[in-house]
XYZ file of C-alpha atoms in Angstrom:
315
model
C 1.341 26.361 31.580
C 3.786 24.490 29.829
C 6.596 23.622 32.557
C 9.415 22.024 33.005
C 11.493 20.535 35.875
C 14.864 20.804 36.760
C 17.430 19.217 34.037
C 18.827 16.584 36.138
C 18.252 15.885 39.531
C 21.432 13.617 39.681
C 24.270 12.109 37.967
C 23.213 8.747 37.845
C 19.620 9.177 36.676
C 17.863 10.452 33.360
C 17.289 13.817 32.240
C 13.587 14.376 32.989
C 11.728 16.649 30.182
C 7.903 16.262 31.332
C 5.269 17.434 30.291
C 6.213 17.171 26.944
C 3.228 16.649 24.188
C 3.293 14.716 20.840
C 1.059 15.298 18.006
C 0.057 13.504 15.244
C -1.444 15.543 12.302
C -2.853 12.702 10.051
C -1.629 11.571 6.779
C -2.819 10.152 3.245
C -4.888 7.272 5.106
C -5.426 8.387 8.129
C -7.333 11.588 9.744
C -9.135 12.752 12.570
C -12.046 14.433 11.212
C -14.432 16.062 14.267
C -14.922 14.832 17.500
C -17.702 15.455 20.594
C -19.960 14.715 22.463
C -18.266 11.165 23.633
C -17.605 10.356 20.179
C -14.853 10.416 16.850
C -15.073 10.454 13.541
C -12.047 9.553 11.737
C -11.204 8.259 8.285
C -9.403 5.182 7.781
C -8.308 5.219 4.276
C -11.454 4.848 1.810
C -13.414 4.458 5.065
C -15.689 6.851 7.676
C -15.908 5.148 11.285
C -17.082 6.769 14.097
C -16.220 5.331 17.586
C -17.171 6.584 21.485
C -14.115 8.637 22.922
C -15.065 9.379 26.548
C -12.491 12.372 26.627
C -14.441 14.131 23.529
C -16.119 16.582 26.104
C -16.927 19.049 23.503
C -19.272 20.036 20.639
C -18.758 18.306 17.184
C -17.133 21.245 14.773
C -19.380 19.334 11.844
C -22.940 18.526 11.227
C -25.242 15.758 12.117
C -24.773 15.331 8.577
C -21.714 14.828 8.683
C -21.283 12.302 10.599
C -24.163 10.535 9.617
C -22.242 10.238 6.273
C -19.886 7.103 8.575
C -19.541 4.078 6.595
C -19.157 2.281 10.092
C -20.184 2.463 13.886
C -18.992 1.121 16.834
C -21.809 0.575 18.900
C -21.891 -1.068 22.871
C -18.795 -2.253 24.585
C -18.222 1.000 26.624
C -15.214 0.329 27.896
C -12.122 -0.083 25.808
C -11.794 -3.601 26.382
C -14.989 -4.889 26.207
C -17.059 -6.361 23.262
C -19.172 -4.539 20.539
C -20.309 -4.690 17.309
C -19.909 -2.543 14.307
C -23.182 -1.171 11.989
C -22.566 -0.669 8.680
C -24.178 1.845 6.244
C -23.472 -0.494 3.435
C -22.026 -3.623 3.054
C -17.681 -3.784 3.704
C -15.485 -5.981 3.395
C -13.865 -7.102 6.757
C -10.388 -5.696 5.696
C -8.786 -2.922 4.014
C -4.883 -1.979 3.095
C -3.788 1.116 4.401
C -0.152 2.038 4.205
C 2.081 4.545 6.570
C 4.993 6.511 5.492
C 8.202 7.859 6.657
C 11.748 9.521 5.382
C 13.127 6.307 5.113
C 10.640 3.887 4.368
C 7.176 2.756 4.083
C 4.802 0.407 5.452
C 1.697 -1.068 4.386
C -0.937 -3.290 6.467
C -4.322 -4.089 6.882
C -7.065 -2.462 8.192
C -9.439 -4.990 10.022
C -13.033 -4.204 12.140
C -12.387 -5.768 15.527
C -15.155 -6.625 18.479
C -13.414 -4.276 20.555
C -13.317 -1.534 18.499
C -9.933 -1.106 17.232
C -9.181 -1.163 13.322
C -5.474 -2.975 13.781
C -2.711 0.334 14.815
C -2.702 2.991 17.057
C -2.120 6.120 14.533
C -0.586 8.801 17.081
C 2.147 5.692 17.850
C 3.675 7.384 14.486
C 5.431 9.967 16.640
C 7.576 7.241 18.492
C 7.787 5.579 15.247
C 10.160 7.758 14.267
C 11.275 8.578 16.778
C 13.249 4.929 17.375
C 13.317 4.434 13.657
C 15.991 7.971 13.349
C 18.159 6.270 16.876
C 18.481 2.889 15.215
C 19.766 4.334 12.365
C 21.747 6.491 13.372
C 23.596 3.920 16.069
C 25.312 2.580 13.030
C 26.307 -0.670 14.772
C 23.605 -3.779 15.205
C 21.230 -4.045 17.586
C 18.961 -6.067 19.324
C 15.092 -4.461 19.788
C 12.047 -6.224 21.919
C 8.743 -5.034 21.258
C 6.463 -6.638 24.472
C 2.394 -6.572 23.226
C 3.259 -6.076 19.683
C 0.051 -6.521 18.362
C 0.079 -6.021 14.421
C 3.698 -5.460 13.752
C 3.989 -2.361 12.330
C 6.687 -1.094 15.135
C 8.397 -3.935 14.653
C 8.933 -3.454 10.926
C 10.060 0.002 11.501
C 12.525 -1.079 13.788
C 13.591 -4.407 11.423
C 13.712 -1.636 8.373
C 15.877 0.738 10.308
C 18.216 -1.824 10.891
C 17.684 -3.554 13.998
C 17.239 -7.167 14.616
C 13.227 -7.279 16.332
C 12.088 -10.121 18.407
C 7.878 -9.336 18.473
C 5.746 -10.953 21.220
C 1.923 -11.066 21.985
C 0.063 -13.574 23.159
C -2.305 -13.281 20.915
C -1.729 -16.075 18.465
C -4.516 -13.883 16.158
C -2.389 -10.385 15.992
C 0.437 -12.720 15.521
C -0.836 -14.013 12.543
C -2.201 -10.627 11.325
C 1.196 -8.586 11.832
C 2.428 -11.339 9.074
C -0.019 -11.097 6.815
C 0.711 -7.080 7.439
C 4.367 -8.116 6.517
C 3.966 -10.329 3.802
C 1.432 -7.003 2.403
C 4.460 -4.862 3.102
C 7.053 -7.080 0.878
C 9.322 -7.438 4.168
C 10.103 -10.822 4.495
C 13.520 -10.318 4.766
C 13.313 -8.539 7.335
C 14.827 -9.584 10.823
C 11.983 -10.119 12.783
C 11.241 -13.122 15.644
C 7.968 -13.838 16.233
C 6.688 -15.138 19.388
C 3.343 -15.855 20.474
C 4.053 -16.194 24.596
C 2.814 -14.226 28.050
C 5.099 -10.924 27.639
C 5.686 -11.000 31.544
C 6.432 -14.776 31.687
C 8.338 -14.246 28.762
C 11.161 -11.247 29.446
C 11.288 -13.317 33.507
C 12.771 -16.569 30.653
C 14.981 -13.631 28.885
C 16.508 -12.596 32.385
C 17.360 -15.607 33.537
C 19.184 -16.881 29.935
C 21.314 -13.561 30.119
C 20.153 -12.399 27.150
C 19.856 -8.911 26.427
C 18.680 -5.855 23.971
C 19.627 -2.534 23.199
C 15.834 -1.151 22.799
C 12.380 -2.189 24.571
C 9.455 -1.205 23.403
C 6.201 -1.670 25.207
C 2.231 -1.215 24.431
C 0.384 -3.147 27.108
C -3.116 -3.394 27.233
C -5.036 -2.045 30.608
C -5.762 -5.642 31.214
C -4.891 -8.640 28.935
C -4.630 -12.590 29.152
C -1.960 -15.233 28.092
C -2.311 -17.738 25.879
C -2.656 -20.023 28.988
C -5.128 -18.041 31.242
C -2.155 -15.701 32.494
C -3.649 -12.442 33.306
C -2.530 -9.021 33.049
C -3.715 -5.858 35.031
C -1.400 -2.829 34.338
C -1.793 -1.229 37.539
C -0.705 -4.461 39.263
C 2.003 -6.172 36.921
C 3.465 -3.124 35.427
C 6.341 -2.348 38.248
C 7.347 -6.094 38.043
C 7.138 -5.782 34.236
C 9.497 -2.889 34.213
C 11.608 -3.744 36.561
C 12.219 -6.835 34.398
C 13.113 -5.229 30.998
C 15.692 -2.999 33.249
C 17.383 -6.590 33.441
C 17.249 -7.150 29.655
C 18.832 -3.993 28.491
C 22.208 -4.042 27.042
C 25.324 -2.305 28.567
C 24.916 -0.166 25.194
C 21.124 0.259 25.746
C 19.717 3.006 23.242
C 16.344 3.334 24.194
C 13.241 2.022 26.483
C 9.841 3.167 25.571
C 6.053 2.355 27.291
C 2.736 3.926 26.160
C -0.533 2.915 28.347
C -4.041 3.481 27.177
C -7.204 3.936 29.039
C -6.085 3.661 32.297
C -7.235 6.362 34.798
C -3.588 7.633 36.462
C -1.812 10.498 35.176
C 1.776 10.883 32.940
C 3.687 11.356 36.003
C 2.561 7.564 37.392
C 4.547 6.156 34.592
C 6.853 8.630 34.140
C 7.898 7.826 37.780
C 7.968 4.272 37.632
C 10.000 4.525 35.079
C 12.597 7.139 36.492
C 12.990 5.000 39.648
C 13.640 1.959 37.384
C 16.186 3.444 35.218
C 17.805 4.733 38.291
C 21.636 4.419 37.044
C 21.213 5.530 33.846
C 21.768 9.066 32.207
C 20.405 9.903 28.769
C 16.667 11.555 28.586
C 13.826 10.746 29.907
C 10.379 11.900 28.476
C 7.347 12.090 29.107
C 3.862 13.164 28.924
C 0.793 12.036 26.474
C 0.278 11.613 22.846
C -2.044 13.752 20.735
C -4.082 13.485 17.467
C -4.695 16.741 16.144
C -8.399 17.326 14.118
C -7.913 17.845 10.368
C -7.509 21.450 9.208
C -5.726 22.191 12.571
C -8.231 21.528 15.000
C -8.869 20.593 18.530
C -6.214 17.970 20.158
C -7.511 14.744 21.003
C -4.916 13.267 24.019
C -5.407 9.331 23.111
C -2.374 7.978 25.834
C 0.113 8.102 28.433
C 3.746 7.261 27.734
C 7.072 7.509 28.890
C 10.381 6.971 26.837
C 14.442 7.283 27.592
C 17.166 7.524 25.225
C 20.493 6.586 26.249
C 22.100 10.105 23.735
C 18.962 12.525 24.454
C 16.671 13.479 21.638
């Protein structure tokens, strides 16, 4: 049963809305074909790949022959942050072009087989991309957006395409380089995106001291990570302080704040209650729940991450 709490506990807090389940059915260059027995079979552009998926407790719908047709299978690396290796049915290029279209534009980007099982983007995030793109466009005023843990840049391109000036921060020089490759591939070199290679916590601490403010903030932190100078990030240890710093960075006319959390042993309510506490004093709407990917053909839904997102004007 889906339940919803009271609309608003007080006049100076965002109206809570939970649980919110946001689904991605896939698109031309991406589909979840099947899942089960701790694995998932996906299509990324022209390639079918198999990756571990601990939450797929059920049995696959497709026969084993369909799974054996996969072009690449990730092995080893039982944990999301652990390295593993890819096994290829035939030789494949290291990268390949992909694209995602939304009502206001198109982003092109490179898929890549990485040592930590990911391929360069998280397709379930498209529901968030569409959400904040509309918020930015409908604001009809200059906006500054901060994208922390920005990875390969798709969220930054969507926000900038909608009209925002974007500051993209990631501790990985390689990831920022990949994002700039994607920017060139999309023909978006003129978009107002500022690229920063830095530890996210140190960056926001400096921004608070400088008195800089942002109208929208996107956070997509890993469970564990390291900064360019060996700084350690642990989501359970450092997220509360990161969220408090982000609250200090919100402008007086802030539009939104979005946080996603992957591969953590926690309920979405943990992220929701932290976000609600940090945003106390603001009005608007705070939605929290899970991101889901629906199997192709309307099959089962696979939960991939937790999220909380606040918008000043509701949804």
